[in-house]
Short mmCIF file of C-alpha atoms in Angstrom, two decimals:
data_model
loop_
_atom_site.label_atom_id
_atom_site.label_comp_id
_atom_site.label_asym_id
_atom_site.label_seq_id
_atom_site.Cartn_x
_atom_site.Cartn_y
_atom_site.Cartn_z
CA UNK A 430 146.95 153.34 -132.47
CA UNK A 431 149.60 152.30 -129.90
CA UNK A 432 152.94 151.03 -131.25
CA UNK A 433 153.48 147.28 -131.53
CA UNK A 434 156.81 147.42 -129.65
CA UNK A 435 157.70 149.94 -126.92
CA UNK A 436 160.20 152.60 -127.91
CA UNK A 437 162.59 151.63 -125.08
CA UNK A 438 162.66 147.99 -126.24
CA UNK A 439 163.37 149.02 -129.84
CA UNK A 440 166.21 151.29 -128.70
CA UNK A 441 167.78 148.51 -126.64
CA UNK A 442 167.67 146.01 -129.51
CA UNK A 443 169.13 148.58 -131.89
CA UNK A 444 171.97 149.17 -129.42
CA UNK A 445 172.62 145.41 -129.20
CA UNK A 446 172.66 145.14 -133.02
CA UNK A 447 175.08 148.07 -133.29
CA UNK A 448 177.39 146.44 -130.73
CA UNK A 449 177.30 143.11 -132.58
CA UNK A 450 178.07 144.84 -135.87
CA UNK A 451 180.94 146.74 -134.26
CA UNK A 452 182.46 143.54 -132.87
CA UNK A 453 182.10 141.88 -136.28
CA UNK A 454 183.69 144.66 -138.29
CA UNK A 455 186.35 145.70 -135.78
CA UNK A 456 187.13 142.27 -134.33
CA UNK A 457 190.64 142.40 -135.80
CA UNK A 458 191.47 145.32 -133.51
CA UNK A 459 190.15 143.64 -130.36
CA UNK A 460 193.59 142.48 -129.17
CA UNK A 461 195.28 145.94 -129.47
CA UNK A 462 192.33 147.52 -127.65
CA UNK A 463 192.56 144.95 -124.84
CA UNK A 464 196.30 145.52 -124.54
CA UNK A 465 195.76 149.30 -124.36
CA UNK A 466 193.08 148.92 -121.69
CA UNK A 467 195.26 146.58 -119.62
CA UNK A 468 198.25 148.94 -119.79
CA UNK A 469 196.00 151.88 -118.96
CA UNK A 470 194.46 150.15 -115.93
CA UNK A 471 197.85 148.95 -114.66
CA UNK A 472 199.55 152.34 -114.97
CA UNK A 473 196.59 154.55 -114.04
CA UNK A 474 197.76 155.44 -110.46
CA UNK A 475 201.16 156.58 -111.77
CA UNK A 476 199.50 158.44 -114.62
CA UNK A 477 197.23 160.31 -112.20
CA UNK A 478 200.29 161.57 -110.35
CA UNK A 479 201.84 162.64 -113.65
CA UNK A 480 198.66 164.53 -114.60
CA UNK A 481 198.84 166.38 -111.28
CA UNK A 482 202.47 167.29 -112.00
CA UNK A 483 201.43 168.58 -115.45
CA UNK A 484 198.83 170.86 -113.90
CA UNK A 485 195.84 168.88 -115.12
CA UNK A 486 196.74 169.14 -118.82
CA UNK A 487 195.70 165.67 -119.90
CA UNK A 488 196.80 166.03 -123.53
CA UNK A 489 200.38 166.86 -122.55
CA UNK A 490 200.43 164.17 -119.88
CA UNK A 491 199.07 161.52 -122.27
CA UNK A 492 201.60 162.44 -124.98
CA UNK A 493 204.56 162.15 -122.59
CA UNK A 494 203.17 158.89 -121.18
CA UNK A 495 202.96 157.37 -124.67
CA UNK A 496 206.60 158.33 -125.34
CA UNK A 497 207.60 156.65 -122.07
CA UNK A 498 205.68 153.48 -122.99
CA UNK A 499 207.43 153.39 -126.37
CA UNK A 500 210.90 153.83 -124.87
CA UNK A 501 210.41 151.54 -121.88
CA UNK A 502 208.27 148.73 -123.30
CA UNK A 503 207.85 148.75 -127.09
CA UNK A 504 211.47 149.27 -128.18
CA UNK A 505 213.14 146.80 -125.74
CA UNK A 506 210.54 144.10 -126.35
CA UNK A 507 210.84 144.52 -130.12
CA UNK A 508 214.62 144.18 -130.00
CA UNK A 509 214.45 141.15 -127.70
CA UNK A 510 211.88 139.41 -129.90
CA UNK A 511 213.85 140.12 -133.08
CA UNK A 512 217.02 138.61 -131.60
CA UNK A 513 215.05 135.67 -130.19
CA UNK A 514 213.46 134.92 -133.58
CA UNK A 515 216.88 135.01 -135.27
CA UNK A 516 218.33 132.63 -132.68
CA UNK A 517 215.27 130.38 -132.96
CA UNK A 518 215.77 130.25 -136.74
CA UNK A 519 219.41 129.23 -136.26
CA UNK A 520 218.41 126.59 -133.71
CA UNK A 521 215.77 125.09 -136.00
CA UNK A 522 218.24 125.10 -138.91
CA UNK A 523 220.58 123.07 -136.71
CA UNK A 524 217.69 120.73 -135.87
CA UNK A 525 217.00 120.23 -139.59
CA UNK A 526 220.65 119.30 -140.19
CA UNK A 527 220.62 117.03 -137.16
CA UNK A 528 217.42 115.40 -138.36
CA UNK A 529 218.98 114.74 -141.77
CA UNK A 530 222.15 113.09 -140.41
CA UNK A 531 221.07 111.92 -136.96
CA UNK A 532 221.94 113.43 -133.57
CA UNK A 533 225.00 112.23 -131.74
CA UNK A 534 224.79 111.68 -128.00
CA UNK A 535 225.92 114.85 -126.16
CA UNK A 536 228.82 114.45 -123.79
CA UNK A 537 226.96 115.99 -120.91
CA UNK A 538 224.31 113.26 -121.06
CA UNK A 539 226.97 110.53 -120.99
CA UNK A 540 228.67 112.26 -118.07
CA UNK A 541 225.56 112.19 -115.89
CA UNK A 542 226.07 109.90 -112.89
CA UNK A 543 224.10 106.63 -112.62
CA UNK A 544 221.73 107.29 -115.54
CA UNK A 545 224.18 108.60 -118.16
CA UNK A 546 224.82 105.30 -119.97
CA UNK A 547 221.15 104.30 -120.04
CA UNK A 548 220.08 107.72 -121.37
CA UNK A 549 222.86 107.54 -123.98
CA UNK A 550 221.55 104.18 -125.18
CA UNK A 551 218.01 105.55 -125.46
CA UNK A 552 219.35 108.57 -127.33
CA UNK A 553 221.15 106.38 -129.85
CA UNK A 554 218.05 104.26 -130.32
CA UNK A 555 215.47 107.05 -130.77
CA UNK A 556 217.45 110.11 -131.95
CA UNK A 557 220.69 108.80 -133.41
CA UNK A 558 219.11 107.51 -136.62
CA UNK A 559 218.47 109.88 -139.59
CA UNK A 560 214.99 111.50 -139.60
CA UNK A 561 214.28 110.17 -136.09
CA UNK A 562 214.21 113.67 -134.59
CA UNK A 563 211.61 114.87 -137.11
CA UNK A 564 209.45 111.87 -136.28
CA UNK A 565 209.39 112.68 -132.56
CA UNK A 566 208.79 116.39 -133.22
CA UNK A 567 205.78 115.49 -135.35
CA UNK A 568 204.50 113.06 -132.70
CA UNK A 569 204.59 115.67 -129.92
CA UNK A 570 203.68 118.84 -131.83
CA UNK A 571 201.62 117.51 -134.71
CA UNK A 572 203.72 119.60 -137.13
CA UNK A 573 206.55 118.66 -139.44
CA UNK A 574 209.93 120.15 -138.55
CA UNK A 575 210.08 121.95 -141.91
CA UNK A 576 206.68 123.53 -141.27
CA UNK A 577 207.89 124.85 -137.92
CA UNK A 578 210.94 126.35 -139.63
CA UNK A 579 208.71 128.08 -142.18
CA UNK A 580 206.51 129.45 -139.39
CA UNK A 581 209.55 130.95 -137.67
CA UNK A 582 210.71 132.50 -140.93
CA UNK A 583 207.24 133.90 -141.65
CA UNK A 584 207.19 135.54 -138.22
CA UNK A 585 209.94 137.88 -139.42
CA UNK A 586 207.88 138.74 -142.50
CA UNK A 587 204.82 139.96 -140.60
CA UNK A 588 206.57 143.12 -139.45
CA UNK A 589 204.06 145.43 -141.12
CA UNK A 590 201.05 143.73 -139.51
CA UNK A 591 202.73 143.75 -136.08
CA UNK A 592 203.70 147.41 -136.47
CA UNK A 593 200.11 148.29 -137.42
CA UNK A 594 198.76 146.55 -134.32
CA UNK A 595 201.29 148.32 -132.11
CA UNK A 596 200.38 151.67 -133.68
CA UNK A 597 196.67 151.08 -133.12
CA UNK A 598 197.39 150.05 -129.52
CA UNK A 599 199.36 153.23 -128.87
CA UNK A 600 196.61 155.42 -130.37
CA UNK A 601 194.00 153.68 -128.21
CA UNK A 602 196.21 154.01 -125.14
CA UNK A 603 196.62 157.75 -125.80
CA UNK A 604 192.87 158.31 -125.69
CA UNK A 605 192.52 156.01 -122.67
CA UNK A 606 194.99 158.26 -120.85
CA UNK A 607 193.50 161.49 -122.19
CA UNK A 608 189.80 160.71 -121.64
CA UNK A 609 190.08 158.08 -118.92
CA UNK A 610 188.09 160.05 -116.34
CA UNK A 611 185.14 160.56 -118.69
CA UNK A 612 185.21 156.93 -119.80
CA UNK A 613 185.26 155.85 -116.16
CA UNK A 614 182.29 158.09 -115.33
CA UNK A 615 180.28 156.68 -118.22
CA UNK A 616 181.13 153.11 -117.18
CA UNK A 617 180.05 153.91 -113.61
CA UNK A 618 176.73 155.25 -114.90
CA UNK A 619 176.14 152.13 -116.97
CA UNK A 620 177.33 149.81 -114.20
CA UNK A 621 175.02 151.39 -111.63
CA UNK A 622 172.13 150.74 -114.00
CA UNK A 623 173.08 147.09 -114.63
CA UNK A 624 174.40 146.12 -111.16
CA UNK A 625 173.01 148.70 -108.73
CA UNK A 626 173.92 146.76 -105.58
CA UNK A 627 177.38 145.45 -106.49
CA UNK A 628 178.90 147.83 -109.00
CA UNK A 629 180.77 149.93 -106.43
CA UNK A 630 182.62 146.86 -105.17
CA UNK A 631 183.30 145.50 -108.67
CA UNK A 632 184.55 148.89 -109.87
CA UNK A 633 187.20 148.77 -107.14
CA UNK A 634 188.12 145.12 -107.62
CA UNK A 635 188.62 145.21 -111.41
CA UNK A 636 191.39 147.90 -111.53
CA UNK A 637 193.15 146.36 -108.52
CA UNK A 638 193.00 142.92 -110.16
CA UNK A 639 194.40 144.12 -113.49
CA UNK A 640 197.15 146.14 -111.82
CA UNK A 641 198.15 143.24 -109.54
CA UNK A 642 198.15 140.72 -112.39
CA UNK A 643 200.14 142.89 -114.80
CA UNK A 644 202.63 143.93 -112.12
CA UNK A 645 202.89 140.60 -110.36
CA UNK A 646 203.07 138.47 -113.51
CA UNK A 647 203.94 140.58 -116.55
CA UNK A 648 206.52 143.06 -115.26
CA UNK A 649 208.21 140.62 -112.91
CA UNK A 650 208.33 137.96 -115.64
CA UNK A 651 209.97 140.44 -118.03
CA UNK A 652 212.45 141.42 -115.32
CA UNK A 653 213.33 137.81 -114.58
CA UNK A 654 213.77 137.11 -118.28
CA UNK A 655 216.16 140.08 -118.63
CA UNK A 656 218.19 139.31 -115.49
CA UNK A 657 218.50 135.57 -116.17
CA UNK A 658 219.15 136.22 -119.87
CA UNK A 659 222.14 138.38 -118.88
CA UNK A 660 223.26 135.60 -116.54
CA UNK A 661 223.03 133.11 -119.43
CA UNK A 662 225.15 135.41 -121.58
CA UNK A 663 227.78 135.82 -118.85
CA UNK A 664 227.86 132.05 -118.26
CA UNK A 665 228.46 131.43 -121.97
CA UNK A 666 225.21 129.60 -122.73
CA UNK A 667 224.36 129.32 -126.45
CA UNK A 668 221.43 131.52 -127.63
CA UNK A 669 221.15 133.56 -124.41
CA UNK A 670 218.50 135.94 -125.79
CA UNK A 671 216.22 133.08 -126.86
CA UNK A 672 216.67 131.33 -123.50
CA UNK A 673 215.99 134.62 -121.69
CA UNK A 674 212.74 135.10 -123.62
CA UNK A 675 211.73 131.50 -122.87
CA UNK A 676 212.55 132.03 -119.19
CA UNK A 677 210.41 135.18 -119.16
CA UNK A 678 207.48 133.26 -120.62
CA UNK A 679 208.02 130.41 -118.17
CA UNK A 680 208.09 132.93 -115.29
CA UNK A 681 204.41 133.63 -116.00
CA UNK A 682 203.69 130.10 -114.71
CA UNK A 683 204.34 129.42 -110.99
CA UNK A 684 207.57 127.44 -110.78
CA UNK A 685 208.50 128.08 -114.42
CA UNK A 686 211.53 130.33 -113.82
CA UNK A 687 213.26 127.93 -111.36
CA UNK A 688 212.73 125.08 -113.80
CA UNK A 689 214.28 127.10 -116.64
CA UNK A 690 217.51 128.17 -114.95
CA UNK A 691 217.87 124.76 -113.28
CA UNK A 692 217.82 123.00 -116.66
CA UNK A 693 220.33 125.50 -118.08
CA UNK A 694 222.56 124.98 -115.04
CA UNK A 695 222.43 121.20 -115.52
CA UNK A 696 223.37 121.70 -119.17
CA UNK A 697 226.44 123.74 -118.15
CA UNK A 698 227.46 121.18 -115.53
CA UNK A 699 227.10 118.36 -118.05
CA UNK A 700 229.18 120.36 -120.56
CA UNK A 701 232.21 120.35 -118.19
CA UNK A 702 231.46 123.90 -116.99
CA UNK A 703 230.94 123.11 -113.33
CA UNK A 704 231.74 126.56 -111.96
CA UNK A 705 229.47 128.34 -114.46
CA UNK A 706 226.61 125.90 -113.83
CA UNK A 707 226.80 126.18 -110.04
CA UNK A 708 227.18 129.97 -110.20
CA UNK A 709 224.16 130.25 -112.49
CA UNK A 710 222.04 128.10 -110.18
CA UNK A 711 223.09 130.12 -107.10
CA UNK A 712 222.44 133.41 -108.91
CA UNK A 713 219.00 132.27 -110.08
CA UNK A 714 218.06 131.05 -106.58
CA UNK A 715 219.15 134.32 -104.94
CA UNK A 716 217.35 136.41 -107.57
CA UNK A 717 214.18 134.36 -107.19
CA UNK A 718 214.30 134.67 -103.39
CA UNK A 719 214.70 138.45 -103.59
CA UNK A 720 211.84 138.79 -106.07
CA UNK A 721 209.41 136.55 -104.18
CA UNK A 722 210.17 137.88 -100.70
CA UNK A 723 210.66 141.60 -101.34
CA UNK A 724 209.69 142.91 -104.78
CA UNK A 725 206.57 140.87 -105.52
CA UNK A 726 204.73 141.63 -102.22
CA UNK A 727 205.71 145.31 -102.44
CA UNK A 728 204.64 145.74 -106.07
CA UNK A 729 201.56 143.53 -106.07
CA UNK A 730 200.14 144.29 -102.64
CA UNK A 731 198.15 141.04 -102.67
CA UNK A 732 194.68 142.08 -103.92
CA UNK A 733 194.32 138.91 -105.98
CA UNK A 734 196.44 135.77 -105.83
CA UNK A 735 195.74 133.67 -108.90
CA UNK A 736 196.07 129.91 -108.34
CA UNK A 737 198.12 127.69 -110.63
CA UNK A 738 195.27 126.09 -112.60
CA UNK A 739 193.54 129.38 -113.65
CA UNK A 740 196.96 130.80 -114.52
CA UNK A 741 197.75 127.81 -116.73
CA UNK A 742 194.33 127.92 -118.40
CA UNK A 743 194.72 131.66 -119.01
CA UNK A 744 198.12 131.19 -120.61
CA UNK A 745 197.11 128.29 -122.85
CA UNK A 746 193.74 129.78 -123.78
CA UNK A 747 195.26 133.19 -124.44
CA UNK A 748 197.94 131.80 -126.74
CA UNK A 749 195.43 129.61 -128.57
CA UNK A 750 192.97 132.43 -129.26
CA UNK A 751 195.14 135.57 -129.40
CA UNK A 752 198.65 134.35 -130.18
CA UNK A 753 201.68 135.86 -128.49
CA UNK A 754 199.75 138.72 -126.87
CA UNK A 755 197.48 136.15 -125.22
CA UNK A 756 200.33 135.28 -122.86
CA UNK A 757 199.53 138.53 -121.05
CA UNK A 758 195.83 139.02 -121.85
CA UNK A 759 194.79 135.46 -120.94
CA UNK A 760 195.96 135.55 -117.29
CA UNK A 761 194.47 139.04 -116.84
CA UNK A 762 191.05 137.92 -118.07
CA UNK A 763 191.25 134.78 -115.94
CA UNK A 764 192.19 136.90 -112.92
CA UNK A 765 189.10 139.05 -113.56
CA UNK A 766 186.91 135.94 -113.68
CA UNK A 767 188.41 134.67 -110.42
CA UNK A 768 187.97 138.09 -108.77
CA UNK A 769 184.31 138.35 -109.86
CA UNK A 770 183.70 134.79 -108.65
CA UNK A 771 185.23 135.56 -105.25
CA UNK A 772 183.22 138.76 -104.91
CA UNK A 773 180.03 136.89 -105.75
CA UNK A 774 180.86 134.22 -103.17
CA UNK A 775 181.56 136.95 -100.61
CA UNK A 776 178.15 138.52 -101.24
CA UNK A 777 176.44 135.15 -100.90
CA UNK A 778 178.37 134.45 -97.68
CA UNK A 779 177.46 137.86 -96.24
CA UNK A 780 173.78 137.28 -97.02
CA UNK A 781 173.93 133.82 -95.47
CA UNK A 782 175.66 135.16 -92.34
CA UNK A 783 173.08 137.95 -92.04
CA UNK A 784 170.20 135.46 -92.22
CA UNK A 785 171.90 133.22 -89.68
CA UNK A 786 172.46 136.11 -87.25
CA UNK A 787 168.85 137.25 -87.69
CA UNK A 788 167.54 133.75 -86.98
CA UNK A 789 169.81 133.48 -83.93
CA UNK A 790 168.49 136.77 -82.57
CA UNK A 791 164.90 135.63 -83.05
CA UNK A 792 165.63 132.38 -81.22
CA UNK A 793 167.20 134.30 -78.32
CA UNK A 794 164.21 136.64 -78.13
CA UNK A 795 161.80 133.70 -78.01
CA UNK A 796 163.89 131.96 -75.35
CA UNK A 797 163.96 135.09 -73.17
CA UNK A 798 160.19 135.55 -73.51
CA UNK A 799 159.58 132.09 -72.00
CA UNK A 800 157.57 129.08 -73.11
CA UNK A 801 154.22 130.81 -72.56
CA UNK A 802 154.99 133.57 -75.01
CA UNK A 803 153.76 131.53 -77.95
CA UNK A 804 150.48 130.59 -76.22
CA UNK A 805 149.38 134.20 -75.83
CA UNK A 806 147.90 135.90 -72.72
CA UNK A 807 145.94 133.73 -70.30
CA UNK A 808 142.23 134.44 -69.93
CA UNK A 809 141.11 135.94 -66.63
CA UNK A 810 139.63 133.63 -64.02
CA UNK A 811 136.00 132.98 -64.78
CA UNK A 812 136.19 134.62 -68.17
CA UNK A 813 134.11 132.91 -70.77
CA UNK A 814 132.01 131.05 -68.12
CA UNK A 815 128.26 131.60 -67.74
CA UNK A 816 127.07 133.93 -65.06
CA UNK A 817 126.84 132.19 -61.67
CA UNK A 818 129.05 129.28 -62.66
CA UNK A 819 131.84 130.50 -60.42
CA UNK A 820 129.53 130.80 -57.44
CA UNK A 821 128.30 127.24 -57.93
CA UNK A 822 131.85 125.90 -57.98
CA UNK A 823 132.62 127.79 -54.83
#
């Protein structure tokens, strides 16, 4: 008796069920795995050179690469975030006190030309009264100011959970480095089965897209945050680490970094620190010009240029679904979607152009053959006539 379902169909459905069960049970580790894959893709060309220098010993190369990632990325980012959270807690504590007693009009707002007096009057009306600041914070954020303060304090208490995620990410990254070639070969085998005609192009576009996005957005944003954060500290701006972290996040959005240091410069100018404000603005403009004109084209290479709207959607969607790590994962995933979309459009355009060229060639061939080519060969004179008919006509 033949089986009710083919064996291949049963195997495929079992594989789908196993994948669904794996996503369900290990969904909490999805973000660390994505971070490890993104770091592995972005640093894979450098890692290949390091493997060659190590004589092909992948275990040694992967171990040293993990140590470098810890020293270069994990430790500095952890220190910066810890300082930023402490400064954010102090700033929110000041906001709570200001909300309790009312916020006086800052001098730098009153010193603004033309609009200073009007802005000061609005400030007194909407922020000078007690509990007015908390009202506007709740209107714009939907959260009470005390709840925001508790969230900031709880962020310092989740150290164990964050450390566990970082540890899992590093373990995953180690095996990505160590067994990357075998994983890539297996993905190529599966991709050739699923997309036989387009996998070769997609397999080249995906690593280039991830590397360009991480280098062009992530690393440059971190660098701008560090450089401008140091400039804030030199200029004497309050909470320079927190403002540097905010500037780094804003640098992920096109136009975010210039907006950040321009606002800080205006704050310094309004606080009677004209020289510091002008110097900070000039320094930020020069640094941004150098990055955009020299470093970014050299590091990125231009495989994928992500427009503003997909970048913004990637940032907002990543933060909403994955939290802080989504600031980096969201734009990368959006860049992959844009790259796949462009490759699909290119394939469609190539097919359309090929059909158009083929039709043009057929039209040229018909035109060269003449108008009688479609009618077929002419019959010979007298063909098809009865015998003797030609003689009678003559």
